[in-house]
Coordinates of C-alpha atoms and ligand atoms in Angstrom, one line a residue:
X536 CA 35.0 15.5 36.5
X537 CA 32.2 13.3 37.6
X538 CA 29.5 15.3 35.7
X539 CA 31.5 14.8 32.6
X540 CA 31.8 11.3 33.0
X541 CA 28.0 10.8 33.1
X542 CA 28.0 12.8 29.7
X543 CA 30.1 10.1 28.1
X544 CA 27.9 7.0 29.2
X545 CA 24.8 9.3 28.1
X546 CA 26.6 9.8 25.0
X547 CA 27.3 6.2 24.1
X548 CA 23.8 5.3 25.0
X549 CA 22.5 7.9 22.1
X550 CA 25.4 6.2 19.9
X551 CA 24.1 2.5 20.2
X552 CA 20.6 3.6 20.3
X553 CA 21.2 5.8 17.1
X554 CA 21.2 5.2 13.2
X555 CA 18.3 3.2 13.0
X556 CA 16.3 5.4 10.6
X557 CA 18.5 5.5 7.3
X558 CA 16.6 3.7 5.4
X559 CA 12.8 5.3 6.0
X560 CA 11.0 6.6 3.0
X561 CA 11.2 9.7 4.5
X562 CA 9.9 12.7 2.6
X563 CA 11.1 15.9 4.3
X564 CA 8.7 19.1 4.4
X565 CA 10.0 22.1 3.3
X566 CA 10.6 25.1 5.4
X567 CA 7.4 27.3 5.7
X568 CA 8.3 29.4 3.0
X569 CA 7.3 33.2 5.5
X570 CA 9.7 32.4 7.9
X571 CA 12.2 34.9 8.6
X572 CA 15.9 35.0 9.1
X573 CA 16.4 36.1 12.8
X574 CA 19.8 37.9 13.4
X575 CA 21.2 36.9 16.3
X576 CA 21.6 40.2 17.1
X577 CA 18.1 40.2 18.2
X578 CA 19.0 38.5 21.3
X579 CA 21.4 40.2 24.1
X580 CA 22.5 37.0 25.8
X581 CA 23.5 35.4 22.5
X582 CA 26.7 35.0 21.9
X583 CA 28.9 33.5 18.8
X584 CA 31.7 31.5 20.1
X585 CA 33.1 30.6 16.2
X586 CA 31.9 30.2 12.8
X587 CA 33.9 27.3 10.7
X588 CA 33.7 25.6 7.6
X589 CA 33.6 21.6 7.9
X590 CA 36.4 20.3 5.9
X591 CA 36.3 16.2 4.9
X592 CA 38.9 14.2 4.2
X593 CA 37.6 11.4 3.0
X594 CA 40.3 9.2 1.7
X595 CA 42.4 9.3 5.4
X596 CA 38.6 9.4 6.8
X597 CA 39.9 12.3 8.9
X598 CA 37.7 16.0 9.3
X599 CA 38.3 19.1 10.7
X600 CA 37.2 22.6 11.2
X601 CA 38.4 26.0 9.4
X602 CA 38.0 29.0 11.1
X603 CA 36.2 31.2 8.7
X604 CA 37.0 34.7 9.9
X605 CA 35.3 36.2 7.2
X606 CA 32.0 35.4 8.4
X607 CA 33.1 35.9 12.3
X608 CA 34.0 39.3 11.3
X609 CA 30.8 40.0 9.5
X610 CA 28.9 38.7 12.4
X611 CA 29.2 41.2 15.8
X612 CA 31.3 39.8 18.0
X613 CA 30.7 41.3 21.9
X614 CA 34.4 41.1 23.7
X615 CA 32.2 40.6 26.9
X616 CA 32.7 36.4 25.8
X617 CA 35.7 35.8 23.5
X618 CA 36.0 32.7 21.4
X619 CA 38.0 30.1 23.2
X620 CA 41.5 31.0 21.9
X621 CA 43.5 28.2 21.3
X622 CA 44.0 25.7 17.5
X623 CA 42.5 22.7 19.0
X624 CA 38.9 24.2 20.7
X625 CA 37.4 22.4 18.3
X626 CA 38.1 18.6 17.1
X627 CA 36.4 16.1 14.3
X628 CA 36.6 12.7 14.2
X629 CA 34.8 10.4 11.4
X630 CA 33.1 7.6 13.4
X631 CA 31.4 6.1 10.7
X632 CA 31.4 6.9 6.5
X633 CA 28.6 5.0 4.7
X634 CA 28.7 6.9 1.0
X635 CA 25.9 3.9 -0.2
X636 CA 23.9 5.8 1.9
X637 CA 25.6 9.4 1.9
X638 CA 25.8 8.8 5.8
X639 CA 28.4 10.5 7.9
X640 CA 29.1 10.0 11.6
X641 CA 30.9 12.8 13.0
X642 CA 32.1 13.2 16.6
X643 CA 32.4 17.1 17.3
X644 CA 34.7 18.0 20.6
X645 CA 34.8 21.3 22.4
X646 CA 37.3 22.9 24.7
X647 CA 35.7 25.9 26.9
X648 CA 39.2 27.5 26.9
X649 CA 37.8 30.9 28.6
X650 CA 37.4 32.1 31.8
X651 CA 33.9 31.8 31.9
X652 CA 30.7 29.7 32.4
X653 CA 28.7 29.1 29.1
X654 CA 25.2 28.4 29.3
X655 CA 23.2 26.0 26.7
X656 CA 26.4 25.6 24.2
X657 CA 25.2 25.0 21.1
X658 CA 26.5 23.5 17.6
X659 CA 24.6 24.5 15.3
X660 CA 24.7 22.9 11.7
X661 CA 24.8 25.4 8.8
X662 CA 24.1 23.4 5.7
X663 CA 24.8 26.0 2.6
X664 CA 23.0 23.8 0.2
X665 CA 20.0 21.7 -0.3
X666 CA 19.6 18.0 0.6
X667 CA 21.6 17.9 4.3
X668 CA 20.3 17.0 7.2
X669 CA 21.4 16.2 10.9
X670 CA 19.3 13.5 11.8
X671 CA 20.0 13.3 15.7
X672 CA 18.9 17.0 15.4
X673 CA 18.3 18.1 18.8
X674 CA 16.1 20.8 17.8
X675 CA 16.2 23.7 15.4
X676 CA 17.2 27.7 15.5
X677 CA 17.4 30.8 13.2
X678 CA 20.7 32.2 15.0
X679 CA 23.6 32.6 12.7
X680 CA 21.5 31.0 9.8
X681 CA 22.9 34.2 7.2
X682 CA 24.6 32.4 4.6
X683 CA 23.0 29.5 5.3
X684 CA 20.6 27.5 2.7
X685 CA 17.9 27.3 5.3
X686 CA 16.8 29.9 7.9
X687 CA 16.3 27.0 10.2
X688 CA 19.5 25.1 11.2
X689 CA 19.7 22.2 13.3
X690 CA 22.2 22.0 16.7
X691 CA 23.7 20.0 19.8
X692 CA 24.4 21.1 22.6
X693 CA 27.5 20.7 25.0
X694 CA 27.1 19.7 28.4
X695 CA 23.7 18.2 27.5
X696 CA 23.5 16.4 30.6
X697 CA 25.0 18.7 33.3
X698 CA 22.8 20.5 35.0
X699 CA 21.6 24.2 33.5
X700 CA 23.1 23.0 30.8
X701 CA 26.6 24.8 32.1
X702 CA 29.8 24.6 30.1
X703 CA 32.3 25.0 32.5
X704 CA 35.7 26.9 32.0
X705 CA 38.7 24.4 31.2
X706 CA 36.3 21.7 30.5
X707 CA 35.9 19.5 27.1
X708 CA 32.5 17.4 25.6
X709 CA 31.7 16.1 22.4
X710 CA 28.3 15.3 20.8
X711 CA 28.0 12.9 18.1
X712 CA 26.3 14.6 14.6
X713 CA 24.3 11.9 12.4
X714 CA 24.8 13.5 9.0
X715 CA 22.6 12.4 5.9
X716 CA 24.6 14.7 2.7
X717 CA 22.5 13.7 -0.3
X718 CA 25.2 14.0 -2.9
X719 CA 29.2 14.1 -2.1
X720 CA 29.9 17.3 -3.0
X721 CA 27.5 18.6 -0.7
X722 CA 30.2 17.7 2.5
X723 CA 32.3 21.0 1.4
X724 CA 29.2 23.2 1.9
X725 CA 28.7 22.6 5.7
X726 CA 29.5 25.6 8.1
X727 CA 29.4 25.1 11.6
X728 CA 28.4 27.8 14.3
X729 CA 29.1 27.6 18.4
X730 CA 26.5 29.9 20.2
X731 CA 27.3 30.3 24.0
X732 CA 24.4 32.1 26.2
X733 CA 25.6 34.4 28.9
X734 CA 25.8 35.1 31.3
X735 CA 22.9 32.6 31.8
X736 CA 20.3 30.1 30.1
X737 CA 18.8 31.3 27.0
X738 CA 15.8 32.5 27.2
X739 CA 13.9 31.0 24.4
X740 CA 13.0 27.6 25.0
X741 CA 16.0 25.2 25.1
X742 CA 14.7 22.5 23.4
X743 CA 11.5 21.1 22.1
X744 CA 11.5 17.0 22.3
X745 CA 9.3 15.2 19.8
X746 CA 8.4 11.6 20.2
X747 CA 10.2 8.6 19.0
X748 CA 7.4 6.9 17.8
X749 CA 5.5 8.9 14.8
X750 CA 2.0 9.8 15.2
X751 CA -0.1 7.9 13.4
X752 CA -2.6 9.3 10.9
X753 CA -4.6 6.6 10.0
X754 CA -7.6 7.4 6.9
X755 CA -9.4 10.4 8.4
X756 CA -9.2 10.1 12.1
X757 CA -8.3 12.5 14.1
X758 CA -4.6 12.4 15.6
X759 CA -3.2 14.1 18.1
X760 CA 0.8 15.2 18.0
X761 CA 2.4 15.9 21.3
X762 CA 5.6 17.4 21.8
X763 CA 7.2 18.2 24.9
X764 CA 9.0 22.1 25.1
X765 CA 11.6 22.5 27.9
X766 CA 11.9 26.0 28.5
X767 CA 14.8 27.5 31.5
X768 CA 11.9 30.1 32.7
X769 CA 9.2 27.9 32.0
X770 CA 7.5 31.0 30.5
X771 CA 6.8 29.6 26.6
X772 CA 4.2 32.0 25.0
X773 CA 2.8 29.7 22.6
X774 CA 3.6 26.6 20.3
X775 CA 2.0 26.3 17.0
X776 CA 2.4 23.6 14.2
X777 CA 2.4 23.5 10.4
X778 CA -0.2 20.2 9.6
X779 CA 0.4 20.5 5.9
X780 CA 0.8 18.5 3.6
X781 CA -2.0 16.3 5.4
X782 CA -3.7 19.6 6.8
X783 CA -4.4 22.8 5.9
X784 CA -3.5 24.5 2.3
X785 CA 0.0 25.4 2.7
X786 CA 3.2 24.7 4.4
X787 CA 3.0 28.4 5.7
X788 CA -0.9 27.2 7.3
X789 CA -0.7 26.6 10.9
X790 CA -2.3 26.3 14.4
X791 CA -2.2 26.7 17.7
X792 CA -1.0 23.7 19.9
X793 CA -2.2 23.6 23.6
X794 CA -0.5 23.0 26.9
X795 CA -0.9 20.3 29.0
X796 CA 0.5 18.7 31.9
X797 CA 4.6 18.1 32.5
X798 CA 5.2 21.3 29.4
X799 CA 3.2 18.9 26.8
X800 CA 1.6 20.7 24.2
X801 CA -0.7 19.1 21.8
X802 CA -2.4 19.7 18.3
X803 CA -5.4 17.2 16.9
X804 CA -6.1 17.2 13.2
X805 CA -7.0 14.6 10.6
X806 CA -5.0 13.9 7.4
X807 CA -8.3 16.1 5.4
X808 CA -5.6 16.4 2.5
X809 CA -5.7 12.5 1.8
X810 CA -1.5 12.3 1.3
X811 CA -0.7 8.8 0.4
X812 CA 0.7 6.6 3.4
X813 CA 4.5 7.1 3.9
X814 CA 6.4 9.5 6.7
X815 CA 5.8 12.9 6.8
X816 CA 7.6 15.7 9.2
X817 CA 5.6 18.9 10.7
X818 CA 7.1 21.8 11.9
X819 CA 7.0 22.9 15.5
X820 CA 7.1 26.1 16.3
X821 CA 7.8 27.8 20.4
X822 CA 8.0 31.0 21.6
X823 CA 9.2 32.3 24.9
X824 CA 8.1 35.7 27.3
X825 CA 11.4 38.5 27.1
X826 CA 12.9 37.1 23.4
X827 CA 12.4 37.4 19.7
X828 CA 14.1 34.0 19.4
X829 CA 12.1 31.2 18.6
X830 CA 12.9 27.4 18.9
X831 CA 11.8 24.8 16.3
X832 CA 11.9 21.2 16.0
X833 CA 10.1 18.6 12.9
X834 CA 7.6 16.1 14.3
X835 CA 7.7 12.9 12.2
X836 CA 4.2 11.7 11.1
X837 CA 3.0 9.0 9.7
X838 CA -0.1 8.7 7.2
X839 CA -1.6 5.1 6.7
X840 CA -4.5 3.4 4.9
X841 CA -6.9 1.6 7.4
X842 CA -7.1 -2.1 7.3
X843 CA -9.9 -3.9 6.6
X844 CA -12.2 -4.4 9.7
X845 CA -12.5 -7.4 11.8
X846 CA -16.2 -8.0 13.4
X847 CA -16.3 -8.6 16.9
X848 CA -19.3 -9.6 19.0
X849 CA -19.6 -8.4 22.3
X850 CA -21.8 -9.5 24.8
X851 CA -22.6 -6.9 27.6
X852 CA -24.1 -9.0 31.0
X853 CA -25.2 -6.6 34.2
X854 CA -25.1 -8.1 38.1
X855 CA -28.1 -7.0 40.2
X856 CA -28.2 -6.7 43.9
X857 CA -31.2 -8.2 45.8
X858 CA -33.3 -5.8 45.0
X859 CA -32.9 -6.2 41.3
X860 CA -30.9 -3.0 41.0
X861 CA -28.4 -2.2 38.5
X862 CA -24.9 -1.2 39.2
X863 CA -24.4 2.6 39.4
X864 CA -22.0 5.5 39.7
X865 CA -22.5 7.7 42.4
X866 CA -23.1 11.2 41.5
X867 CA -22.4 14.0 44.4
X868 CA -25.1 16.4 44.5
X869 CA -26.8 14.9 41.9
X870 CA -28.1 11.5 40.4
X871 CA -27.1 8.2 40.3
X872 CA -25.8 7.0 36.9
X873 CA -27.5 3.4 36.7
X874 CA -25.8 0.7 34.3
X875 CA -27.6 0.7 30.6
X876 CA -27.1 -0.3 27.3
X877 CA -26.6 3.5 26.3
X878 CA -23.3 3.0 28.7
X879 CA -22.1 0.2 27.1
X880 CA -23.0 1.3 23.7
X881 CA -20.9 4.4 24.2
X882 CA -18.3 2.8 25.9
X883 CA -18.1 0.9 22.8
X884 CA -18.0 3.3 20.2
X885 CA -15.3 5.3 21.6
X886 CA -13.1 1.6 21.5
X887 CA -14.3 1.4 18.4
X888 CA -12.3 4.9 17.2
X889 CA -9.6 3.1 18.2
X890 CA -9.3 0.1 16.8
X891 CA -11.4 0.7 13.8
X892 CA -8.0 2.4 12.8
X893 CA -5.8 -1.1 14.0
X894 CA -8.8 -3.1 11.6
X895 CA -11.1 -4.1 14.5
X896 CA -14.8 -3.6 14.7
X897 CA -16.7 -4.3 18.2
X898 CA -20.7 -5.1 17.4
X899 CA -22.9 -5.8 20.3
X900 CA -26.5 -7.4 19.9
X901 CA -28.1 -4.0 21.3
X902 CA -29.4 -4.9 24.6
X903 CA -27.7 -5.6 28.4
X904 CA -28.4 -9.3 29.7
X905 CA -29.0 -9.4 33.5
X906 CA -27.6 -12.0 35.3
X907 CA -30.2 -13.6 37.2
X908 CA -29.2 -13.3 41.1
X909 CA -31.9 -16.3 42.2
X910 CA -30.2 -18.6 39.9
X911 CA -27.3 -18.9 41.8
X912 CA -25.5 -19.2 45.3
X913 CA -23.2 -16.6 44.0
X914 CA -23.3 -12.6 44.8
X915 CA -21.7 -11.3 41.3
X916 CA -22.9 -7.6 42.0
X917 CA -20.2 -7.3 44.3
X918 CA -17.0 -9.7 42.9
X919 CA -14.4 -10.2 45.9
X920 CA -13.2 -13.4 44.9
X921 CA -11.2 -15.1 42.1
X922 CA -13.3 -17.8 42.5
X923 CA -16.6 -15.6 42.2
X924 CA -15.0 -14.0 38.8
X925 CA -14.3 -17.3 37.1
X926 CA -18.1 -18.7 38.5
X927 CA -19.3 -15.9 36.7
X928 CA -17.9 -16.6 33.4
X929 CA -18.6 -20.4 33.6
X930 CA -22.3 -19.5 34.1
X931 CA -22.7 -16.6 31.6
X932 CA -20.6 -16.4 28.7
X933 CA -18.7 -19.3 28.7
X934 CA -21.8 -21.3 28.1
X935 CA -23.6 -18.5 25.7
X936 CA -23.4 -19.5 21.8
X937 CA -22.6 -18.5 19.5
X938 CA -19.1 -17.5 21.5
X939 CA -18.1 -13.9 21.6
X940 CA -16.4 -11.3 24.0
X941 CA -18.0 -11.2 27.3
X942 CA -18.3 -7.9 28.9
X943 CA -19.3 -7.6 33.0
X944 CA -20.4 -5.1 34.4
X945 CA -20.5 -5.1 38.1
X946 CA -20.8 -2.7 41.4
X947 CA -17.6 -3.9 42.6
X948 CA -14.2 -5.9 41.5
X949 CA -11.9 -8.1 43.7
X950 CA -8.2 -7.5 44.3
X951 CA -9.3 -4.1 44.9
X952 CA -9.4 -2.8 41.6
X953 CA -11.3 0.4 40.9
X954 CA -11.5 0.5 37.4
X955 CA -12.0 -2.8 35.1
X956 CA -9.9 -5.6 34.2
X957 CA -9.6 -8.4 31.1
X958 CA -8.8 -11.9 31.9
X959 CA -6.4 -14.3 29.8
X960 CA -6.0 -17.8 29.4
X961 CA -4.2 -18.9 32.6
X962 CA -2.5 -22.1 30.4
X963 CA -2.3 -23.3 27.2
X964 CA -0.5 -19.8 25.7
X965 CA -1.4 -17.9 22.2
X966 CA -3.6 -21.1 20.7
X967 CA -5.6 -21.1 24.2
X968 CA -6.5 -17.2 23.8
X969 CA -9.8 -17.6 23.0
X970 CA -13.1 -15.6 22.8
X971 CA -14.4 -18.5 25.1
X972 CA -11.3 -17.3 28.0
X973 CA -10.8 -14.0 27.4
X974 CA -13.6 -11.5 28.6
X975 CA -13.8 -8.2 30.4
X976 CA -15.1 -7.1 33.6
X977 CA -15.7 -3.4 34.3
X978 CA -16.9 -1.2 37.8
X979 CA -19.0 1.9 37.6
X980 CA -16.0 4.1 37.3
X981 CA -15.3 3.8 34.2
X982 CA -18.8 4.9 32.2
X983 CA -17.3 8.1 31.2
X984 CA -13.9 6.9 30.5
X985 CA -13.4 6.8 26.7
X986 CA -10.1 4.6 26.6
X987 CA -10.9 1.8 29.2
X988 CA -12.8 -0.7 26.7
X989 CA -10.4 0.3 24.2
X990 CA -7.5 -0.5 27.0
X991 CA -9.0 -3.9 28.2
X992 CA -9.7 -4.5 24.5
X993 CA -5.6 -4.8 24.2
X994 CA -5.7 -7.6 26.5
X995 CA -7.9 -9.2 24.7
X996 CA -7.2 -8.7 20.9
X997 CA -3.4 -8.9 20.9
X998 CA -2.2 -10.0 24.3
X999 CA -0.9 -6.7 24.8
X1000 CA 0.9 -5.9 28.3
X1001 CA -0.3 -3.3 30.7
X1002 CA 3.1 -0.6 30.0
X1003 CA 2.2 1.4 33.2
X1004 CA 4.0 -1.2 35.1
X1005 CA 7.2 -0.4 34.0
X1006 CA 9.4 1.9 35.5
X1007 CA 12.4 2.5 32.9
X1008 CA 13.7 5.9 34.6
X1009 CA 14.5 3.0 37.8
X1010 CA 16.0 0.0 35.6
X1011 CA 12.4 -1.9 35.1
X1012 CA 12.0 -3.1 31.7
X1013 CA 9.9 -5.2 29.3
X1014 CA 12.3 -8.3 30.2
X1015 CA 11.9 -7.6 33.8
X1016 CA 8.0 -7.1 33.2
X1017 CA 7.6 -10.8 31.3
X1018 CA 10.0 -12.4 33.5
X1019 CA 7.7 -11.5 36.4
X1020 CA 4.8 -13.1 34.6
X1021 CA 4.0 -16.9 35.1
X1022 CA 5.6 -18.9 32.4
X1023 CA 2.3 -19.7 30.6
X1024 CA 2.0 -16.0 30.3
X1025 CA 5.2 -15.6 28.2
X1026 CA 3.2 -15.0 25.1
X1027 CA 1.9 -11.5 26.5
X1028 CA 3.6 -8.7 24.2
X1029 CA 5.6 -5.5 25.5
X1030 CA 7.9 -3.0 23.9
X1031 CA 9.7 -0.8 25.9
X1032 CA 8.9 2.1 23.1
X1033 CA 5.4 2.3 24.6
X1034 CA 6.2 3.8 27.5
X1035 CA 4.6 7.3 26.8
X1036 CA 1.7 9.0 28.1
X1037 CA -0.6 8.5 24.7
X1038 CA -0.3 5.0 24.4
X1039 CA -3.0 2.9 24.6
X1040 CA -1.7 0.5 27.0
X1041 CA 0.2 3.0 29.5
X1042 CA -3.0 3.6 30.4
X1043 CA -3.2 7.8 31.2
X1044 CA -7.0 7.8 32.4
X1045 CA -9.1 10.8 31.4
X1046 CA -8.0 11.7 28.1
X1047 CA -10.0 11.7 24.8
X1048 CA -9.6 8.5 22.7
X1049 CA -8.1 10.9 20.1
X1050 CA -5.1 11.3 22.4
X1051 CA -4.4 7.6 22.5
X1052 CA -2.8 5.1 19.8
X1053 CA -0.7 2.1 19.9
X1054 CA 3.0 1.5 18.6
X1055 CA 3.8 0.2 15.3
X1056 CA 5.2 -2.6 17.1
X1057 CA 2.2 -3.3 19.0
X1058 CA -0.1 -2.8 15.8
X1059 CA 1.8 -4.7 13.9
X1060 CA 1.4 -7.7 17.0
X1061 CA -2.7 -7.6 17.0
X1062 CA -2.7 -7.8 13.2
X1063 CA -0.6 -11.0 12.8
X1064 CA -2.1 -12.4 16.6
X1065 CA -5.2 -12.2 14.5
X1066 CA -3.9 -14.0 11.0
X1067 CA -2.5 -16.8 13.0
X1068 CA -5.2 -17.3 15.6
X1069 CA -8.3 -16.2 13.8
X1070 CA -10.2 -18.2 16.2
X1071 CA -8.7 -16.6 18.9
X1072 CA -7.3 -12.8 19.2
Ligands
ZN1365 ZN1 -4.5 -3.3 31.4

């Protein structure tokens, strides 16, 4: 029983964590009208365990589930894995019943009342009309979609959390089905199909995960969408997506996504089509080796004006060794790249396709200052010391007017860093997180890294935290993160939603600035850090 246990506390994670997107000006895309209805025949190790009809009572707030042996007879039933025979396989209970806004909680329990193992048991939604939708969708299918209103039906699956994904004989689950009906009447119209796979995992892929935070489409900039496809073979063919309405000419228009590391697969495209700013969802498309089956999930989007830009002047100031030599990156086989203003300038305009879309504009004065080495008992080109870093600034850019971000660039940085860093106010909180405190130091490794000034710009606009220190699959949260901070540092913004690959500040090195983008909740922090402190960031 243990494994089942750990599917109940998963389950009433997904409950609390659940509901929260009722009210979104969502508008849904349709269905790319050349899809075609799949017969589940097409598969061999698909298998229909029932077909019912959802039946609400919504008085007594009660539901249940009417075997409708018209359509189990019209579909072919293999006696090699017979329904579960028994009245109460299959139990509803109402959790919630919201009919302001036409929301239904369901909880949907299964008995596996055979004699045998089902693999990736599914419950599959079957809408008949227009205007339902399961929005804890797990992903979406064509099997047993014939008399359907879509050819794409939405499902759960049992044993979610147990591994392969194995329904075992004698045991129970339930999953929790987040219904949005449009109109009442449209509750009497819901069939309901279980699929078992046998006598192992399915073949297509399993489930295709989308990410909870939409990607961002902001004016014309190119975005990138990443979904994750977990295949049992790890064999997926190809993924494609369907960009329009903000790409492309048709809902039927579509391209290829590519693969990446971890079974990522990726698409970049602008919104060309200019639709105006609200939520939009793309279909995802994924194909597996050895089946006709495909799996499909909707990626929500969002499309949004850009704000209006905020200048920023940057200073860049080089260190020189003894012999008056810049800092460089060593080049095996080949060489040196030297510190110049073309580095800086293109380190820049890569930050710059970032937050041009979050309203900031970096401007430098087009030239590198050099620090002057004679001019002081202090050896910047190599930094080893805090107190070397802050001597530094005091000499440079805190004394340079008019006041604007101070970028270093340097051979080497203290605390054994390797990359660059931005330093903040160390008292006086938000009001103290000035232009005049806040500046950037940076080491050779980074001049062909498009998202490091982009990243240390975080720091420095918005107070954003570094998210790559967290660690939520061991317990280690935002809280956990600012409670580690010194108090003065207590103003530094987190969200634990930013923990993903793309985001700016988790900090993925190597990718194109494309691939990178903030939350809404950490967009929405820069903009008013800004209002309130336009002195500071
Ligand atoms: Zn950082």
């Amino acid at each position: 029983m243990k494994a089942f246990k750990c599917v109940l506390i998963l389950l009433m994670l997904v409950v609390l964590a659940g509901c929260s997107n009722l009210t979104d000006p969502i508008q849904p895309a349709d269905a790319p009208a050349q899809l075609n209805t799949l017969e589940a025949t097409d598969s061999k190790n698909h298998f229909l365990w029932g077909y019912y009809n959802l039946d609400f009572d919504l008085e007594n707030l009660t539901a249940s589930a009417v075997p409708d042996r018209v359509s189990m007879t019209h579909f072919n039933i293999t006696s090699l894995v017979q329904p579960p025979a028994c009245y109460d396989c299959l139990e509803l209970e109402i959790l919630q019943y919201n009919p302001q806004s036409s929301y239904i909680e369901l909880k949907v329990t299964l008995k596996n009342n055979t004699s045998v193992k089902g693999y990736d048991v599914r419950g599959i939604l079957l809408p008949k009309v227009d205007g339902i939708q399961l929005l804890d969708a797990e992903s979406y299918t064509p099997l047993w979609s014939e008399g359907a209103f879509s050819s794409l039906n939405p499902f759960r699956t049992f044993a979610h959390s147990v591994p392969s994904r194995i329904f075992y004989p004698q045991y129970w689950d339930f999953r929790i089905y987040e219904i949005s009906y449009g109109v009442l009447g449209n509750l009497g119209k819901i069939g309901y199909a279980v699929d078992v796979s046998y006598p192992g995992n399915c073949e297509e892929p399993y489930e295709i995960l989308v990410p909870s935070e939409p990607a961002k489409f902001i004016e014309n900039y190119p975005t990138v969408v990443t979904v994750q496809i977990l295949d049992w073979q790890e064999d997926v063919e190809w993924a494609i997506i369907y960009p329009y309405p903000l790409a492309m000419s048709d809902y039927s228009d579509y391209m290829q996504m590519t693969e990446g590391a971890d079974n990522y697969w990726a698409a970049s495209f602008s919104n060309s089509n200019d639709v105006s700013p609200g939520y939009y969802y793309l279909w995802v498309q994924a194909k597996s080796m050895g089946t006709d089956v495909v799996t499909w999930n909707k990626v929500k989007v969002s499309a949004q004006d850009a704000p209006p830009l905020n200048t920023i002047y940057v200073t860049y100031y080089a260190a020189v060794d003894t012999g008056g030599n810049l800092p460089f990156l060593e080049n095996p086989g080949g060489t040196d790249f030297e510190f110049s203003y073309t580095i800086a300038s293109q380190l820049r305009s890569w930050a710059n396709l970032l937050w041009n879309k979050y309203g900031f504009n970096l401007v430098d004065d087009g030239t590198i200052h050099i620090m002057d080495e004679n001019a002081s008992d202090w050896n910047y080109y190599h930094l080893d010391s805090e107190t070397e870093v802050a001597s530094m600034h005091s000499n440079y850019g805190q004394s340079a007017t008019p006041d604007t971000l101070n970028m270093y660039f340097v051979q080497t940085l203290p605390y054994d860093i390797e990359t660059a860093f931005c330093t903040l106010p160390a008292d006086g909180g938000l009001s103290n997180h000035k232009r005049q405190h806040v500046y950037h130091v940076y080491s050779p490794n980074v001049y062909f890294w498009e998202e490091v000034m982009a990243h240390e710009s975080g720091h420095a606009f918005g107070a954003l935290e570094d998210i790559y220190l967290l660690l939520p699959f061991i317990g280690y949260y935002c809280y956990d993160l600012k409670n580690d901070q010194p108090p003065n540092k207590q103003y530094l913004y987190c969200e634990d939603n930013a923990y993903y690959p793309g985001n700016l500040m988790w900090f993925s090195m190597g990718w194109s600035i494309y691939a990178y983008d903030l939350t809404l909740g950490q967009a929405d922090w820069v903009e008013w850090f800004n209002d309130e402190y336009p002195e500071s960031w």
